[in-house]
Coordinates of C-alpha atoms in Angstrom, one line a residue:
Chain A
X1 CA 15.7 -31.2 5.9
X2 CA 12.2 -29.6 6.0
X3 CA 11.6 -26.6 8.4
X4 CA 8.8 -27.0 10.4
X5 CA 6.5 -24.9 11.5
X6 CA 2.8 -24.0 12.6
X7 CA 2.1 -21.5 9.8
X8 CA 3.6 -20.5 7.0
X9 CA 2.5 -17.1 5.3
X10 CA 2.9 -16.6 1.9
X11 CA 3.8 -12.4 0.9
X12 CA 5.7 -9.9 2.4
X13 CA 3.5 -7.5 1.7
X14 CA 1.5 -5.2 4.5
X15 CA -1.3 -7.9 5.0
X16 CA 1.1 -11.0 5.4
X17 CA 3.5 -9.0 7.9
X18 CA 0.1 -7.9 10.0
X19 CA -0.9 -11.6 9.8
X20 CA 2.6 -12.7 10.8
X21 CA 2.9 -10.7 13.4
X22 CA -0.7 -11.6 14.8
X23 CA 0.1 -15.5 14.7
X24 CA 2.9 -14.9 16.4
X25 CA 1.6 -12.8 19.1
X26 CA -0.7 -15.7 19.4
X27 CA 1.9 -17.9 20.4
X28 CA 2.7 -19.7 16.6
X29 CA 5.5 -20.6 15.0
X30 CA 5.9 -18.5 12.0
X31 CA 8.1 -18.5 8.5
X32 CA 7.2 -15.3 5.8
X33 CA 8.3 -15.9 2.5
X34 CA 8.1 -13.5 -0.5
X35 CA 9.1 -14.1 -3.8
X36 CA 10.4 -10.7 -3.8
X37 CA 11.4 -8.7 -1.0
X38 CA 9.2 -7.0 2.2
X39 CA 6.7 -4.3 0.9
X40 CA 7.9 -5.2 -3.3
X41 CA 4.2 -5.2 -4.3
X42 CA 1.3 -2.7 -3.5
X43 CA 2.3 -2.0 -0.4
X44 CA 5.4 -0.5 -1.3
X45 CA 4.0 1.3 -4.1
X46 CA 1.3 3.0 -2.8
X47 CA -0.4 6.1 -0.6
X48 CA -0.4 6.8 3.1
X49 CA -3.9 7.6 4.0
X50 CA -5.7 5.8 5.8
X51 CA -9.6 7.0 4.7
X52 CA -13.0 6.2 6.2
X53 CA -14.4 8.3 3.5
X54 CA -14.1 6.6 0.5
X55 CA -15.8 3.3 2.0
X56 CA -19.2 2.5 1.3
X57 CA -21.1 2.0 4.4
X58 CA -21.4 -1.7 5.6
X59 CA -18.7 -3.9 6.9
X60 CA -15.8 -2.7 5.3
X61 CA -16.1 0.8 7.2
X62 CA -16.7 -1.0 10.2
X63 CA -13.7 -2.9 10.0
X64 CA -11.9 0.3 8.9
X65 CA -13.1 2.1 12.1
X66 CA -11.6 -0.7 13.7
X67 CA -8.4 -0.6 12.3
X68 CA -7.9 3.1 13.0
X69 CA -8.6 2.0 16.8
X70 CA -6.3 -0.5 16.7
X71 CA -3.3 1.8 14.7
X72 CA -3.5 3.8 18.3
X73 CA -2.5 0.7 19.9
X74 CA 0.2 -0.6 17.5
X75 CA 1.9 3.0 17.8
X76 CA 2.7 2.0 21.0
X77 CA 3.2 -1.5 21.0
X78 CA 5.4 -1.9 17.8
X79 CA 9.5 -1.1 17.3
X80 CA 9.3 1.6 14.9
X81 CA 7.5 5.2 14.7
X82 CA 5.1 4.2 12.1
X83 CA 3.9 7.6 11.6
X84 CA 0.5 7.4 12.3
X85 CA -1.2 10.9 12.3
X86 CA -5.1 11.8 12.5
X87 CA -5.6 15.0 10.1
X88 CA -8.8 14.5 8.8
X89 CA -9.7 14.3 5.2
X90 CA -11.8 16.6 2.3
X91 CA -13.3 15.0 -0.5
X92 CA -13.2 18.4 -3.2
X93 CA -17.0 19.1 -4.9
X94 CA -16.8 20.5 -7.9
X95 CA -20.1 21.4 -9.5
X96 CA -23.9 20.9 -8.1
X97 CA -24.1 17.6 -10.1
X98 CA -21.1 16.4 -7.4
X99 CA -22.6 17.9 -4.8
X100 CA -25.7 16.1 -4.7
X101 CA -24.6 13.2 -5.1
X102 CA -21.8 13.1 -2.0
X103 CA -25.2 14.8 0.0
X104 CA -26.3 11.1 -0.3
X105 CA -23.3 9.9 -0.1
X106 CA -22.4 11.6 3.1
X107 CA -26.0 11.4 4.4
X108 CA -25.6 7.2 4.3
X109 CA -22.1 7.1 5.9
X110 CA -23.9 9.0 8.9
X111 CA -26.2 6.6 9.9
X112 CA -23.1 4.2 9.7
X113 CA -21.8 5.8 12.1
X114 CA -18.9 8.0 10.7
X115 CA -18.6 11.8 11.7
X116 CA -18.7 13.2 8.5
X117 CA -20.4 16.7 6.8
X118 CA -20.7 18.9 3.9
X119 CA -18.6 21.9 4.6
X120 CA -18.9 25.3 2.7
X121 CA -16.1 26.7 0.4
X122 CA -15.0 29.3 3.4
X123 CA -14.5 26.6 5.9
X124 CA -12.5 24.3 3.1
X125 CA -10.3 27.1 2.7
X126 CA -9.3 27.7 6.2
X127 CA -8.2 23.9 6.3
X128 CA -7.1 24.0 2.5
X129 CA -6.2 27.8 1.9
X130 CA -4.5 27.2 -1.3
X131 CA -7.9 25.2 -2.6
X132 CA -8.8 26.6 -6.5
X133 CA -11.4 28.8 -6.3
X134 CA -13.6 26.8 -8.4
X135 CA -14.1 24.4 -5.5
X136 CA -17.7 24.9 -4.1
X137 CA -17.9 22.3 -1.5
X138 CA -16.1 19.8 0.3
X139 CA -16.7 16.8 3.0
X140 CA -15.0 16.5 5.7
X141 CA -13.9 14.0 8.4
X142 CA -12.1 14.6 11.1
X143 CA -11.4 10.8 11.6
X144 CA -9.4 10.4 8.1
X145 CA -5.7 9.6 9.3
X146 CA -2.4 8.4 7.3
X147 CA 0.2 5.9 8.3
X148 CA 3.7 5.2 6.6
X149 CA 3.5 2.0 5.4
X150 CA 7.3 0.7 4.8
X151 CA 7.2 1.5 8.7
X152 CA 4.3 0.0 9.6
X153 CA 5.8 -2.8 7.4
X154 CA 9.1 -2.3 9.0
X155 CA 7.2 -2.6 12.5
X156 CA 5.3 -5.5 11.6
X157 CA 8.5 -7.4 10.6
X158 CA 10.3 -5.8 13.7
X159 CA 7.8 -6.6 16.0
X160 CA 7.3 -10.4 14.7
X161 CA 11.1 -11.2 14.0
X162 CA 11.2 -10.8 18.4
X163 CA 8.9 -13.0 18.7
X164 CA 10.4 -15.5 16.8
X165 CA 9.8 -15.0 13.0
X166 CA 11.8 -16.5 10.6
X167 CA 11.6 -14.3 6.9
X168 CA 12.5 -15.7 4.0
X169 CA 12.8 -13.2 0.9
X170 CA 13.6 -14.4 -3.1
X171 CA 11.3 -17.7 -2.5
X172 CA 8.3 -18.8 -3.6
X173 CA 6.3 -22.2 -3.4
X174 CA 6.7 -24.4 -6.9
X175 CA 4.5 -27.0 -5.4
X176 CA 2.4 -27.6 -2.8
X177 CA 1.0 -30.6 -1.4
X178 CA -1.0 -32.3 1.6
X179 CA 0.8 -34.8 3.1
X180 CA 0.0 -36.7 6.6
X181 CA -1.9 -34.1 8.0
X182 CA 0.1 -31.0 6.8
X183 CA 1.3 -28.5 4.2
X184 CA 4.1 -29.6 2.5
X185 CA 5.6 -26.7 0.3
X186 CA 8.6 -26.6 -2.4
X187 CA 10.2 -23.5 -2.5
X188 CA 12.0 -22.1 -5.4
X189 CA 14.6 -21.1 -3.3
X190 CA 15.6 -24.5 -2.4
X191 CA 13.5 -24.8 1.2
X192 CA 11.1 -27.3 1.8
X193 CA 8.7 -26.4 4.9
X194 CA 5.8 -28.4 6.8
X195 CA 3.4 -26.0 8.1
X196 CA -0.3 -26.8 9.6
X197 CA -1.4 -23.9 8.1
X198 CA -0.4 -21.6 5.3
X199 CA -1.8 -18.4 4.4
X200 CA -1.7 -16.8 0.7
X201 CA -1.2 -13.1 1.1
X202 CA 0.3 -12.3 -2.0
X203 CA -2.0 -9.8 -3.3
X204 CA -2.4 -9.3 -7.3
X205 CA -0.1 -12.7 -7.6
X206 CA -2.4 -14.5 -5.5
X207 CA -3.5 -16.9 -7.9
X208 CA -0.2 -18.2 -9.0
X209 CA -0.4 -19.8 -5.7
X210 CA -4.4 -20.8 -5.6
X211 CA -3.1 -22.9 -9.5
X212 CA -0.4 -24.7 -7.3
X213 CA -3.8 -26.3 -5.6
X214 CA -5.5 -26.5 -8.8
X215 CA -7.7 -23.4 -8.0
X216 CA -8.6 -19.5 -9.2
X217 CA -10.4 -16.3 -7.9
X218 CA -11.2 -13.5 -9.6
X219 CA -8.2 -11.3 -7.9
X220 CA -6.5 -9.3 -10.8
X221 CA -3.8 -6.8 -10.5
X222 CA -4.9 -2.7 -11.1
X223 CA -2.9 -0.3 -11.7
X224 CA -2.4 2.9 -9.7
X225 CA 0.4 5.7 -10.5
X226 CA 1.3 7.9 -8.6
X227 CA 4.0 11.3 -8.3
X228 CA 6.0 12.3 -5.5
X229 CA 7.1 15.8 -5.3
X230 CA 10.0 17.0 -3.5
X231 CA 9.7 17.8 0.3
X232 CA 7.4 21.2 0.5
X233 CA 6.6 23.5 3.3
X234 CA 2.6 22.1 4.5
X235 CA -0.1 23.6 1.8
X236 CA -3.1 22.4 4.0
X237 CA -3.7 20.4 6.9
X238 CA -6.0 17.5 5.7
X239 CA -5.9 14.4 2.7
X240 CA -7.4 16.0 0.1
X241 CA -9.2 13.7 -2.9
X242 CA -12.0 14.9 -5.5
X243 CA -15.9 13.9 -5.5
X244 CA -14.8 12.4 -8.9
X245 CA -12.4 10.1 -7.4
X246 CA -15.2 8.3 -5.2
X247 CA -17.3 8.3 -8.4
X248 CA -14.3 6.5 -10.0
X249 CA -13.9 4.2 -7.0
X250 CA -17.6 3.1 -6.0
X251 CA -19.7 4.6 -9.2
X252 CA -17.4 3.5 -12.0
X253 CA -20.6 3.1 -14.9
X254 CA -21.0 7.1 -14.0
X255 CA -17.1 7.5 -14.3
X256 CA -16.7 5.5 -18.3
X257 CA -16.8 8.3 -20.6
X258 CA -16.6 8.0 -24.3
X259 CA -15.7 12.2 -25.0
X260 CA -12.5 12.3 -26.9
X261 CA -9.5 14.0 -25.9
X262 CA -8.1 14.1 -22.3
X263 CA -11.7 13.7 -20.7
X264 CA -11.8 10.2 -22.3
X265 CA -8.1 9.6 -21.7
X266 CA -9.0 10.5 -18.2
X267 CA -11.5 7.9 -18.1
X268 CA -9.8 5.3 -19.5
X269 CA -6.8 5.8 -16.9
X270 CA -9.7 5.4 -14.0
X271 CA -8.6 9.1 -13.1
X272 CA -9.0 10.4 -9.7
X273 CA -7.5 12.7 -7.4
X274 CA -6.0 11.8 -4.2
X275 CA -3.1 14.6 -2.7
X276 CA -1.2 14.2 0.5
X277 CA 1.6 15.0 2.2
X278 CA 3.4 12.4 4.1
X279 CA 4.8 12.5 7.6
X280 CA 8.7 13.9 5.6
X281 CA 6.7 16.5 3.7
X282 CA 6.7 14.7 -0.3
X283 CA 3.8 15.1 -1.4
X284 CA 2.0 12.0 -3.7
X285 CA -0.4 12.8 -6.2
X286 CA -2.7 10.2 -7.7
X287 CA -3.6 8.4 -9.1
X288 CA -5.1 5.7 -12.0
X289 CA -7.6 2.4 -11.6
X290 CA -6.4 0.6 -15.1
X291 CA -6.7 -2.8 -15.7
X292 CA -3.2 -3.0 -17.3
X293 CA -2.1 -6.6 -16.0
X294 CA 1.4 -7.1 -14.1
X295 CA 2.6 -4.3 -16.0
X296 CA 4.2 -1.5 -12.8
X297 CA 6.1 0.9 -15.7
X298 CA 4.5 4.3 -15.3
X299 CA 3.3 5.9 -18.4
X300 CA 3.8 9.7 -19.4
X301 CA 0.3 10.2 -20.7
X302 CA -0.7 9.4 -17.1
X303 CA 1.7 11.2 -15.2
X304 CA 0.5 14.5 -17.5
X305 CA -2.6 13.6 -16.8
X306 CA -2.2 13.5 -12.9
X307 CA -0.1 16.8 -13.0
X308 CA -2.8 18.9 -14.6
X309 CA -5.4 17.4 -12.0
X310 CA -3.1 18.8 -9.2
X311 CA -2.6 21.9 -10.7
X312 CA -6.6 22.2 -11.1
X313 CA -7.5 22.0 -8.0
X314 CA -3.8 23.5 -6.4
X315 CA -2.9 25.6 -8.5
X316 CA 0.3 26.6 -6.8
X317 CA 1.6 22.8 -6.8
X318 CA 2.8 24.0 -10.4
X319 CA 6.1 25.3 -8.8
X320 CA 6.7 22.2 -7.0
X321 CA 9.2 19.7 -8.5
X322 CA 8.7 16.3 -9.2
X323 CA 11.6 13.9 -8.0
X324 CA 9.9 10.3 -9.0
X325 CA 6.7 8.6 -10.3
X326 CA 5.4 4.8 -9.3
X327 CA 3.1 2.4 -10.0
X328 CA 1.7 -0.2 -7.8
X329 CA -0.8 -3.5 -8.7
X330 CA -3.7 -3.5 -6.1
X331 CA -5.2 -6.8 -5.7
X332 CA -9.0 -5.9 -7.3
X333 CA -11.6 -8.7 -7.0
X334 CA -14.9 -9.1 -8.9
X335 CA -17.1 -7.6 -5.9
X336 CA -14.9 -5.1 -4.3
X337 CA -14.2 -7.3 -1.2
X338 CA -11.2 -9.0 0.1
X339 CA -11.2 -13.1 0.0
X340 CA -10.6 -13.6 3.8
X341 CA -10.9 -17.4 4.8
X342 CA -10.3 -21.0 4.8
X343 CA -10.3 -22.3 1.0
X344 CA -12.8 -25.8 1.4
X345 CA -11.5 -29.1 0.8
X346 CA -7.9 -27.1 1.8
X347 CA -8.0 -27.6 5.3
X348 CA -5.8 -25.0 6.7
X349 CA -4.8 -23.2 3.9
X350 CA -6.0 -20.0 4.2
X351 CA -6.8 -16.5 1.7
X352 CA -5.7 -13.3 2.2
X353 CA -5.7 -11.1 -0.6
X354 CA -8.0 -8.3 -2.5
X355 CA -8.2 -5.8 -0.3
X356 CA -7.8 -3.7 -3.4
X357 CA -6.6 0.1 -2.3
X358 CA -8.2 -0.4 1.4
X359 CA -4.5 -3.1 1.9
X360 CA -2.8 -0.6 4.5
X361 CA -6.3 0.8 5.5
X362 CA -7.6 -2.5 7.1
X363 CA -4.3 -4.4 7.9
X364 CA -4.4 -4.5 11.5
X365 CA -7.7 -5.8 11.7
X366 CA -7.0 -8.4 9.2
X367 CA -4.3 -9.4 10.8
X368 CA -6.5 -10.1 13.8
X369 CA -9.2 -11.9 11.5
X370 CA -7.2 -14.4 9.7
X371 CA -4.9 -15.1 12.4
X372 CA -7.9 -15.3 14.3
X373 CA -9.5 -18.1 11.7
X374 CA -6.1 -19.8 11.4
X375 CA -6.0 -20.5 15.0
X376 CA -9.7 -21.8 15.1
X377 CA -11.4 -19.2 16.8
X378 CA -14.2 -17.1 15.4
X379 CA -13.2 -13.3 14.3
X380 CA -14.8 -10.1 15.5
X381 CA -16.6 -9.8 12.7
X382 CA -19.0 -11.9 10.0
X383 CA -16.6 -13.9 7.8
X384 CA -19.5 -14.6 5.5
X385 CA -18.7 -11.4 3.2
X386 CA -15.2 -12.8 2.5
X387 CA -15.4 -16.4 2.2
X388 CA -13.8 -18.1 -0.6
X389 CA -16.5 -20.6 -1.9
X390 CA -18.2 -17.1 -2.9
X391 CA -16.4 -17.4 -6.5
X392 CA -14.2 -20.5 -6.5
X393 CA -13.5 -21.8 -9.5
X394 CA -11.3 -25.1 -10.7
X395 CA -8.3 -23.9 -12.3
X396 CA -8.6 -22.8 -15.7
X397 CA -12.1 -22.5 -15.9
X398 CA -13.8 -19.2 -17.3
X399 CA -15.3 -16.6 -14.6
X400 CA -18.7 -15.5 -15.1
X401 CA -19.1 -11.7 -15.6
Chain B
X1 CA 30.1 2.4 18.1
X2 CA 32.4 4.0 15.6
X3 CA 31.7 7.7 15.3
X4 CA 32.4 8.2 12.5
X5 CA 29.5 5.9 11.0
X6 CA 27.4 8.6 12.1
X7 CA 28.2 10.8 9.2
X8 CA 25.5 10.9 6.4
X9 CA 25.9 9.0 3.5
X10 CA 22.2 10.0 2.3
X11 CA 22.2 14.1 2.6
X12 CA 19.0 14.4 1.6
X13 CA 17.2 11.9 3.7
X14 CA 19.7 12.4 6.6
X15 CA 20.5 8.9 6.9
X16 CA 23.8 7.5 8.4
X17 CA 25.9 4.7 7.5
X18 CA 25.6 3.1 10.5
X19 CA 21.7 3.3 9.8
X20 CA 23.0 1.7 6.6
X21 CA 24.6 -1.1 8.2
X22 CA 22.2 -1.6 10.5
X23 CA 19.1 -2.4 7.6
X24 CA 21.9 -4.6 5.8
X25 CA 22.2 -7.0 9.1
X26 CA 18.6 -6.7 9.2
X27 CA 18.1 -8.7 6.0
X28 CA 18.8 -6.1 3.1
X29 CA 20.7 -7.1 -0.1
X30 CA 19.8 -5.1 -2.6
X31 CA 19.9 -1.0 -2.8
X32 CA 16.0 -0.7 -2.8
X33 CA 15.7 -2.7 -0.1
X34 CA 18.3 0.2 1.4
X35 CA 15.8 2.5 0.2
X36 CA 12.8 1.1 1.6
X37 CA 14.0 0.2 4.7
X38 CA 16.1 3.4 5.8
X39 CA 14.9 5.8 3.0
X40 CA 18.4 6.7 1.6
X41 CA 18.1 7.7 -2.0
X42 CA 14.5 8.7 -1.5
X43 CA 15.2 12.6 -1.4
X44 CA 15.8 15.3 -4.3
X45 CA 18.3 13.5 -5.9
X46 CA 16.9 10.1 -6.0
X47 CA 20.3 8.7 -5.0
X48 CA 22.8 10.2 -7.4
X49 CA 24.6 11.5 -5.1
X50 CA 24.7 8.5 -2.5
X51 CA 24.0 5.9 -4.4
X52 CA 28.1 4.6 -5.0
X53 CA 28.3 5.4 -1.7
X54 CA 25.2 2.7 -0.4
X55 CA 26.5 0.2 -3.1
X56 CA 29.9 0.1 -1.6
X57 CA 28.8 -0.3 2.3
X58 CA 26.5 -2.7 0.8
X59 CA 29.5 -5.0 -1.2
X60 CA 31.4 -4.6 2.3
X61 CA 28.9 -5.9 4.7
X62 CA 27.8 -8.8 1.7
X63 CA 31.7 -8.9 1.2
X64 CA 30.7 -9.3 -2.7
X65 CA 31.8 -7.0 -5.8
X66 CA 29.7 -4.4 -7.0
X67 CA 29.1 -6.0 -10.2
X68 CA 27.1 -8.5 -8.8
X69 CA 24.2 -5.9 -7.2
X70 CA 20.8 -5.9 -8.2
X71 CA 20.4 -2.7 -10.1
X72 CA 18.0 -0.3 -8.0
X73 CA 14.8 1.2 -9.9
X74 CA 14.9 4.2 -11.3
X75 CA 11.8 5.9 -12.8
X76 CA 10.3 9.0 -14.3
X77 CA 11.9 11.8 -14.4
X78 CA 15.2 10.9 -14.0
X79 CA 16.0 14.6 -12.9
X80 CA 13.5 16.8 -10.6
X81 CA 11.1 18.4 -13.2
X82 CA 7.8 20.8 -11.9
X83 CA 4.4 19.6 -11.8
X84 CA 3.9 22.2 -14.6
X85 CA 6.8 20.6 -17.2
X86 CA 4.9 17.2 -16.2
X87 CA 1.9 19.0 -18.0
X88 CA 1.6 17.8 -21.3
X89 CA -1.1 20.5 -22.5
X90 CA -1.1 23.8 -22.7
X91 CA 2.0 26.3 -22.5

């Protein structure tokens, strides 16, 4: 007996829960199925800041700025705290080189819109008093906030399961087919569901479900470890990340490094420093960008390489214990942006995945988007950016560079 | 409500086994999902000391034997180690 239902979302992870939660708000019928378990993937294994810093101006910080609005709201309207907090963020300079280039940086996410600055090393160290000394510079934004996300996860599913949400974890589709006007979907699990629509939010897996419809993006999984220290008393009050980590992230031909010896190690683990302290007072340290496929072991050489970056730059974190490292597979794609859209000649199957490390960042307004396309109606914003057809391919065929 | 599932089974996290009980009715079957939805085992000890504790609240509510849970992760370092021992270079 087939369940039936108006959507069908595909991932438990922070995306599909927003997206569930959205379609059902908007009146839908809605079954969530993971192959896993809620929040098993990325967003289980990952950060809790939520940064307008580290994107490049355009639509992505737009959407980001709408997000943040619309995390106000959910603290109210979903069943958990999800710990959403507004501290503000630094971005650490180190040398003149940095400096000049986060001047421009800075400079361009102004005219976007986003209250941002240089700040001098004085003023860094009255927000970040246990800074190294060989800081000379920071950015600041007092709009950089942090959210937990196995409770905005929780809240999501919370939320959605009142309004009528049916989950299903340890399933996934082993065939899918259009039949008479619907989504007909095998599960491994034994299920069998009609839906009118089904959404793929499954992140770095996405395209084991795109091959069930004979179809491929360039979405591959990147790596990102992380430590988490034991609970400490508050060394600062903002999210802290290094000038070297948004070269990493949007500059990485200035990041590659041949030099031998931990500089190249660095640069072959996409090093980068990101440092805060959650809501319960762990701190996590990051992190890596490798290209390591579906591989989530964490390695010692990067853990000893993250260490020493905290200790750089706090120098006093040396006491601190660690009590447990992870790794999580963020959903990359070939241009930085998240597929977001209908996939043609699919009617009513739908992509979500690639929002890379900006997942938990931009849920809430993705939710709204792509329940928003689902139901028909045109999103707030220009789905042009996201749409699928930009790199379709027919399964098994070779991407371009 | 029985009282005396307000006792702490996680001691580091503070979490109760009623709290416990509550995340296994709300879908959880495994210790990680425990973990992720409540936070027990997430503190300094990483679950050695509750761990047995969740597993066995776990096996009641599923009404299954222990031997038939998904082991939880674990991952580096096993034991709380500083930032500096994490160091590979220097000292």
């Amino acid at each position: 007996m087939a369940l039936k239902t108006d959507a069908v979302v595909l991932g438990a992870g922070v995306n599909g829960l927003a997206i569930a939660y959205e379609l059902c708000r908007r009146g839908k019928s809605v079954i969530l199925a993971d192959a896993s378990v809620m929040g098993a993937g990325a967003s289980g294994s990952c950060d809790d800041m939520i940064l307008l810093q580290s994107k490049k101006p355009g639509i992505l910080l737009e959407m980001t700025f709408r997000s943040l609005e619309l995390f106000k709201a959910l603290t109210g309207d979903l069943p958990c705290d999800i710990e959403f907090e507004t501290r503000g963020g630094t971005i650490l300079i180190e040398d003149a080189a940095q400096l000049a280039v986060m001047e421009d940086f800075v400079a361009s996410q102004k005219r976007s819109g986003l209250a941002v600055e240089i700040i001098d090393a004085a003023r860094l160290r009255r927000l970040q008093p246990h800074v190294s000394a060989h800081v000379i510079a920071s950015t600041y934004s007092a709009d950089d906030s942090q959210v937990n996300p196995m409770q905005l996860m929780k809240g999501f599913m919370l939320g959605a399961q009142a309004k009528g949400l049916r989950y299903l974890s340890r399933t996934r589709p082993e065939a899918i087919e259009r039949r008479a006007g619907h989504w007909s979907l095998r599960m491994t699990g034994g299920e069998s569901i009609e839906a009118e629509v089904v959404v793929n939010a499954t992140g770095a897996y996405a395209n084991s479900v795109c091959r069930l419809l004979g179809f491929e993006l360039p979405i591959a999984p990147r790596k990102g470890q992380v430590l988490v220290t034991e609970q400490l008393p508050a060394l600062g009050e903002t999210n802290v990340w290094s000038a070297q980590y948004i070269v990493s992230k949007l500059k990485p031909e200035l990041a590659k490094s041949s030099a031998p010896g931990a500089a190249g190690a660095a640069a072959r683990f996409g090093l980068g420093f990101a440092f805060t302290g959650t809501h319960n007072g762990n701190y996590l340290i990051g992190s890596t960008r490798e290209d390591a496929g579906f591989d989530k072991a964490t390695d010692p050489d990067a853990l000893s390489l993250i260490a020493a970056q905290a200790r750089k730059f706090f120098p006093v974190i040396a006491q601190a214990q660690v009590i447990r490292s992870f790794a999580g597979l963020r959903p990359s794609t070939f241009d930085g942006m998240p597929f977001l859209g209908e996939v043609p000649d699919r009617p009513g199957f739908f992509m979500a995945a690639g929002h890379e490390g900006d997942g938990i960042a931009m849920a809430p307004i993705t939710g709204r988007f792509v329940a928003d396309l689902a139901c028909g109606k045109t999103p707030e914003f220009d789905a042009t950016p996201f749409r699928v057809e930009r790199a379709m391919r027919p399964q098994g065929a070779a991407h371009g560079a | 409500m029985n009282p005396d599932e307000e006792r702490h089974v996680c001691r580091c996290e503070e979490v109760s086994e009623r709290e416990i009980r509550e995340a296994v009715k709300a879908g959880a079957r495994t210790v990680t999902e425990i973990k992720r939805w409540t936070r027990a085992g997430m503190g300094i000890c990483q679950g050695r000391s509750c761990r047995r504790l969740v597993e066995r609240i776990l096996c009641e509510e599923l009404g299954v034997s222990p031997a038939t849970l998904e082991p939880p992760t674990t991952r580096p370092p096993i034991r709380p180690v500083s930032i500096r021992a994490v160091c590979r270079e220097e000292e």
